[in-house]
Backbone as numpy.savetxt, mean C-alpha at the origin, in Angstrom:
# Nx Ny Nz CAx CAy CAz Cx Cy Cz
16.56 -5.08 1.30 15.86 -4.28 2.57 14.67 -5.58 2.38
13.60 -5.38 1.45 12.47 -6.33 1.56 12.01 -6.78 3.19
11.88 -8.10 3.40 10.74 -8.44 4.43 11.96 -7.88 5.70
12.87 -8.41 5.32 13.81 -7.97 6.77 13.71 -6.31 7.38
13.27 -5.24 6.00 13.89 -4.01 6.59 12.24 -3.56 7.10
11.35 -5.05 6.93 9.72 -4.68 7.30 9.78 -4.94 8.74
10.26 -6.04 9.01 10.78 -6.46 10.72 11.17 -5.89 11.64
12.51 -5.06 11.10 13.03 -3.96 12.11 11.91 -2.84 12.19
11.39 -2.27 11.27 10.65 -1.37 11.06 9.41 -1.80 12.08
8.81 -3.03 12.04 7.91 -3.30 13.39 8.36 -3.60 14.99
9.73 -3.79 15.03 10.07 -4.21 16.22 10.88 -2.48 16.45
10.82 -1.70 16.03 10.32 -0.16 16.98 9.78 0.39 16.67
8.81 0.20 15.85 7.10 0.87 15.61 6.15 0.49 16.60
5.96 -0.42 15.95 5.07 -1.70 16.54 5.06 -3.02 16.39
5.66 -3.61 17.94 5.89 -5.07 18.09 5.21 -5.65 18.31
3.81 -5.25 18.26 2.74 -6.28 18.65 1.89 -6.97 17.36
2.86 -6.02 16.18 1.92 -6.69 15.12 2.73 -7.85 14.11
2.67 -8.47 13.70 2.95 -9.76 13.46 2.79 -9.56 11.85
3.93 -10.00 10.83 3.96 -10.62 9.70 3.43 -11.55 9.29
2.46 -11.45 8.60 1.99 -12.90 7.82 2.58 -13.43 6.70
3.87 -15.04 6.95 4.04 -15.75 5.73 3.34 -16.56 5.12
3.04 -16.36 3.40 2.62 -17.38 3.19 3.93 -18.10 2.35
3.07 -19.80 1.70 3.88 -20.50 0.62 3.38 -19.70 -0.30
2.55 -19.42 -0.61 2.33 -18.87 -2.41 2.36 -17.60 -1.91
2.48 -16.99 -3.29 2.09 -15.89 -4.20 1.17 -15.03 -3.44
1.40 -13.75 -3.29 0.10 -12.69 -2.60 0.43 -11.73 -3.09
1.12 -11.84 -4.57 1.35 -10.15 -5.33 0.26 -9.58 -5.93
-0.30 -9.93 -6.18 -1.76 -9.41 -6.90 -3.01 -9.35 -5.65
-3.93 -8.44 -6.14 -4.74 -8.38 -5.15 -5.86 -9.34 -5.15
-5.76 -9.94 -6.22 -6.69 -11.46 -6.74 -6.20 -12.36 -5.24
-5.13 -12.91 -5.20 -4.10 -13.97 -4.89 -4.15 -13.53 -3.64
-4.07 -12.26 -3.34 -3.82 -11.95 -1.49 -4.86 -12.31 -1.33
-6.14 -11.45 -1.90 -7.39 -11.53 -0.79 -7.56 -13.26 -0.67
-7.46 -14.11 -1.61 -8.09 -15.81 -1.73 -6.61 -15.86 -0.96
-5.75 -15.69 -0.97 -4.68 -16.44 0.77 -5.31 -16.06 1.86
-5.69 -14.63 1.82 -6.27 -14.20 3.39 -7.66 -14.43 3.49
-8.22 -14.95 2.81 -9.87 -15.19 3.20 -10.48 -13.79 3.43
-10.21 -12.48 2.57 -10.68 -11.47 2.69 -11.19 -10.65 1.60
-12.31 -9.99 1.50 -12.33 -8.82 0.02 -11.05 -8.38 -0.29
-11.46 -8.37 -1.53 -10.41 -7.53 -2.26 -10.00 -6.14 -2.27
-11.46 -5.71 -1.27 -11.18 -4.24 -0.89 -10.37 -4.15 0.12
-10.29 -5.07 1.35 -8.96 -5.23 2.29 -7.90 -5.36 2.27
-7.50 -6.09 0.87 -5.86 -5.52 0.27 -5.69 -4.00 0.01
-4.74 -3.74 0.77 -4.28 -2.06 1.03 -2.82 -2.39 -0.26
-3.35 -1.67 -1.23 -2.15 -1.73 -2.14 -1.14 -0.54 -2.33
0.15 -0.53 -2.57 0.73 0.37 -2.31 1.17 0.68 -3.40
1.03 1.94 -4.29 0.98 2.49 -5.58 2.26 3.59 -5.53
2.78 3.37 -6.40 4.32 3.79 -6.33 4.08 5.34 -7.39
3.92 6.34 -7.55 3.93 7.38 -8.36 4.55 8.81 -8.26
5.14 8.94 -9.89 5.76 9.94 -10.01 5.03 11.43 -10.28
5.25 12.16 -9.43 4.50 13.61 -9.43 5.99 14.99 -9.86
6.01 14.96 -10.84 6.85 16.07 -10.70 8.41 15.73 -10.96
8.73 16.22 -10.18 10.24 15.99 -9.61 9.90 14.08 -8.77
8.99 14.49 -7.78 8.71 13.78 -6.96 8.24 12.55 -7.12
8.51 11.07 -5.94 7.98 10.18 -6.05 7.07 9.83 -4.93
5.51 9.65 -4.81 4.91 9.35 -3.68 4.81 7.76 -3.72
4.20 7.12 -2.64 3.14 6.18 -2.51 2.08 6.55 -1.87
0.96 6.01 -2.90 -0.15 6.18 -2.45 -0.56 4.79 -1.96
-1.50 4.63 -1.07 -1.97 3.16 -0.23 -3.17 3.22 -0.28
-4.25 2.55 -1.33 -5.31 2.80 -1.31 -6.02 1.02 -0.94
-7.43 1.12 -0.73 -7.84 -0.29 -1.22 -7.97 -1.24 -2.70
-7.80 -2.85 -2.24 -7.70 -3.41 -3.31 -8.15 -2.57 -4.69
-9.39 -2.98 -4.52 -10.57 -3.02 -5.55 -10.48 -1.70 -5.87
-10.05 -0.65 -5.86 -10.54 1.25 -5.88 -9.35 1.21 -7.39
-9.36 1.87 -8.01 -8.61 2.62 -9.38 -8.38 3.99 -9.17
-7.59 4.11 -9.44 -7.09 5.95 -9.19 -8.08 7.01 -10.29
-7.80 8.15 -9.61 -8.86 8.88 -10.32 -7.85 10.00 -11.17
-7.92 10.41 -12.32 -6.51 11.20 -12.65 -7.00 12.41 -12.06
-8.60 12.71 -12.54 -8.69 14.60 -11.95 -8.31 14.52 -10.59
-8.71 13.56 -9.64 -8.48 13.78 -8.36 -6.61 13.59 -7.74
-6.21 13.02 -8.47 -4.31 12.86 -8.67 -3.83 14.17 -9.03
-4.68 14.91 -10.01 -4.12 16.32 -10.44 -4.21 17.10 -9.42
-5.25 17.01 -8.94 -5.84 18.00 -7.89 -4.92 17.86 -6.29
-4.84 16.66 -5.88 -4.55 16.25 -4.61 -2.46 16.28 -4.80
-2.05 16.21 -6.29 -0.67 16.03 -6.03 -0.45 17.54 -6.98
-1.03 18.41 -7.69 -0.66 19.90 -8.38 -0.55 19.55 -9.87
-0.42 18.43 -10.35 -0.23 17.70 -11.95 -0.20 16.73 -12.40
0.21 16.09 -13.51 0.10 15.11 -13.98 0.94 13.98 -13.00
0.17 12.53 -12.91 0.93 11.70 -12.20 1.33 10.32 -13.26
1.63 9.84 -12.99 1.93 8.53 -13.44 2.64 7.65 -12.75
2.71 6.21 -12.88 3.22 4.74 -12.40 4.33 4.96 -12.62
5.69 4.42 -11.49 6.79 4.19 -11.72 6.68 2.69 -12.43
8.11 2.82 -13.58 8.36 1.57 -14.38 9.19 0.69 -12.70
8.48 -0.54 -12.78 8.96 -1.54 -11.66 10.17 -1.50 -11.23
11.51 -1.46 -12.31 12.61 -1.31 -11.85 13.26 -0.58 -10.67
12.74 0.79 -11.01 12.47 2.05 -9.88 11.87 2.20 -8.77
10.43 0.84 -8.80 10.05 0.38 -7.57 10.84 0.15 -6.85
11.47 -0.78 -7.29 12.27 -1.82 -6.48 13.10 -0.83 -5.71
13.98 -0.08 -6.47 15.27 0.76 -6.26 14.50 1.55 -5.14
13.70 2.32 -5.35 13.02 3.81 -4.91 12.38 2.81 -3.17
11.63 2.02 -3.28 11.57 1.29 -2.20 11.97 0.49 -1.25
13.13 -0.07 -1.96 13.23 -1.31 -1.67 12.39 -2.72 -1.79
11.51 -2.76 -2.28 10.51 -3.92 -1.81 10.32 -4.66 -3.37
10.26 -6.09 -3.73 9.68 -5.94 -4.82 8.12 -5.51 -5.54
7.97 -4.98 -6.86 6.53 -5.20 -7.09 5.81 -6.34 -6.67
4.90 -6.08 -5.97 3.55 -7.28 -5.24 4.14 -7.23 -3.95
5.15 -6.95 -3.60 5.20 -6.81 -2.24 5.50 -5.53 -1.29
5.39 -4.17 -2.17 5.95 -2.96 -2.47 4.50 -2.70 -0.79
5.18 -2.02 0.34 4.14 -1.39 1.27 5.27 -0.23 1.83
4.53 0.55 2.80 4.76 1.78 3.07 5.64 1.44 4.36
5.75 0.32 4.56 7.20 -0.10 6.03 8.35 -0.35 5.11
9.39 0.44 6.47 10.60 -0.16 6.00 11.14 0.23 4.67
11.04 1.39 4.18 11.99 1.69 2.94 13.03 2.03 2.95
13.56 1.54 1.56 14.82 2.02 1.22 15.27 3.42 1.61
14.41 4.39 1.22 14.47 5.56 1.60 13.04 6.40 1.91
13.44 7.51 2.59 11.76 8.23 2.65 11.12 8.28 1.71
10.40 8.25 1.92 9.15 8.73 0.49 8.01 9.20 1.15
6.94 10.48 1.05 6.11 10.82 1.21 4.89 9.48 0.82
4.28 9.48 2.40 3.26 7.94 2.16 1.77 9.18 2.28
0.70 8.75 1.11 -0.23 9.23 1.10 -1.21 7.86 1.74
-2.25 8.55 2.53 -3.92 7.02 2.30 -4.91 7.11 1.56
-5.22 6.79 0.97 -6.67 7.11 0.03 -7.85 7.01 0.73
-8.68 7.81 1.16 -9.83 7.71 1.94 -10.50 6.34 1.78
-10.36 5.73 0.97 -11.16 4.45 0.54 -10.68 3.05 1.73
-9.95 3.18 2.31 -9.05 2.71 3.37 -10.05 2.23 4.41
-10.78 3.50 4.67 -11.30 3.36 5.86 -12.88 3.24 5.76
-13.36 2.04 4.82 -14.13 0.99 4.52 -14.12 0.32 5.16
-12.86 0.05 5.76 -13.08 -1.20 6.56 -11.93 -1.26 8.06
-12.68 -2.02 9.06 -12.32 -1.89 10.31 -10.19 -1.94 9.90
-9.92 -3.00 9.46 -8.78 -3.80 9.06 -8.57 -3.97 7.49
-7.39 -3.51 7.40 -6.70 -3.56 6.10 -5.31 -4.64 6.10
-4.49 -5.02 4.94 -3.67 -6.08 4.76 -2.43 -5.30 3.89
-1.84 -4.59 3.65 -0.82 -4.37 2.91 -0.18 -5.97 2.79
0.71 -5.67 2.17 2.31 -6.27 2.01 3.30 -6.43 2.77
4.13 -6.93 3.22 5.20 -6.44 4.21 6.36 -6.69 3.57
7.10 -6.44 2.50 7.87 -6.11 1.80 8.49 -7.80 1.05
7.29 -8.61 1.21 7.27 -9.34 0.13 6.36 -9.96 -0.70
6.45 -11.36 -1.80 5.60 -11.34 -2.34 4.51 -12.52 -2.02
4.83 -12.67 -0.95 4.35 -13.39 0.08 4.34 -13.33 1.58
3.88 -11.78 1.99 3.90 -11.74 3.53 2.74 -10.49 3.38
2.41 -9.99 4.60 1.20 -9.27 4.83 1.24 -8.86 6.49
0.45 -7.98 6.26 0.59 -7.91 8.04 -1.04 -7.29 8.04
-1.97 -7.12 8.92 -3.34 -7.02 9.19 -3.01 -5.77 10.02
-3.98 -4.80 10.05 -3.33 -3.22 10.66 -4.52 -2.43 9.89
-5.12 -1.55 11.45 -6.22 -0.68 11.56 -5.95 0.40 10.15
-6.42 0.88 9.14 -6.19 1.75 8.46 -5.40 3.00 8.80
-6.06 3.58 10.21 -5.62 5.05 10.85 -4.54 4.61 11.63
-3.76 3.55 11.92 -2.77 3.54 12.39 -2.01 3.07 11.34
-2.09 2.80 10.43 -1.33 2.50 9.14 -0.95 3.91 8.67
-1.96 4.76 8.65 -1.76 5.92 8.62 -0.46 6.84 9.54
-1.05 6.59 11.11 -0.02 6.99 11.78 1.81 6.69 11.81
1.54 4.84 11.64 2.86 4.36 12.03 4.04 4.90 10.44
3.09 5.31 9.75 4.01 5.57 7.98 4.04 7.17 7.86
3.36 8.16 8.84 3.33 9.45 8.21 2.15 9.99 7.42
1.25 9.19 7.27 0.75 9.18 6.08 -0.32 10.40 6.24
-0.58 11.37 5.21 -1.37 12.17 5.06 -2.27 11.45 4.65
-3.65 12.12 4.61 -4.94 11.15 3.79 -5.34 12.01 2.60
-5.70 11.51 1.23 -6.14 12.32 0.26 -7.12 11.47 -0.06
-7.68 11.83 -1.09 -9.33 11.44 -1.79 -8.47 11.05 -3.38
-8.02 10.43 -3.85 -7.66 9.96 -5.37 -7.93 8.66 -5.70
-8.94 8.44 -5.48 -9.70 7.00 -5.79 -10.93 7.12 -6.60
-11.60 6.38 -7.64 -12.81 6.31 -7.84 -13.72 5.92 -6.95
-15.01 6.50 -6.94 -15.61 5.62 -5.80 -15.83 3.90 -6.08
-16.36 3.46 -5.45 -16.25 2.17 -5.07 -17.19 1.23 -5.22
-17.43 0.35 -6.21 -18.52 -0.01 -6.85 -18.97 -1.18 -5.90
-20.01 -1.07 -5.55 -21.04 -2.20 -4.51 -20.68 -3.98 -5.38
-20.07 -4.96 -4.48 -19.67 -6.29 -4.87 -21.29 -6.62 -5.17
-22.31 -6.00 -5.30 -23.69 -6.62 -5.20 -24.17 -5.85 -7.07
-23.31 -4.80 -7.54 -24.07 -3.84 -8.03 -23.49 -4.78 -9.63
């Protein structure tokens, strides 16, 4: 899977979007923000979560932290992060390159409202050195995502 499945996804659904590939790793929010010259919040991290018997993906701004109370309310119970080996198996993407595009199997995708703080966000594109620039609303439409509020309020950089 990985970046090739994301390429195929975009070829079918959004041929105007270009995958940005870099030489260096962008596997963390800090590395990605520095490499792409954007604020950490603009990096759209994709989190793989288990809720009961289901696995869901939550895409949130890079500097946001999940709020356990909001997660429980949104998903109806306890939510926990998946181990790395399960993430790669279920998404087809390596940790650090997980995105909601070109998945190995269909998974429900949710976009946190924190993404709406930006006109453009940058999720990974199936590898630890790739990303795509995209409007958050378009990201949600392309992936069939539902909007949720599951993150703590963002703290302004100058606070």
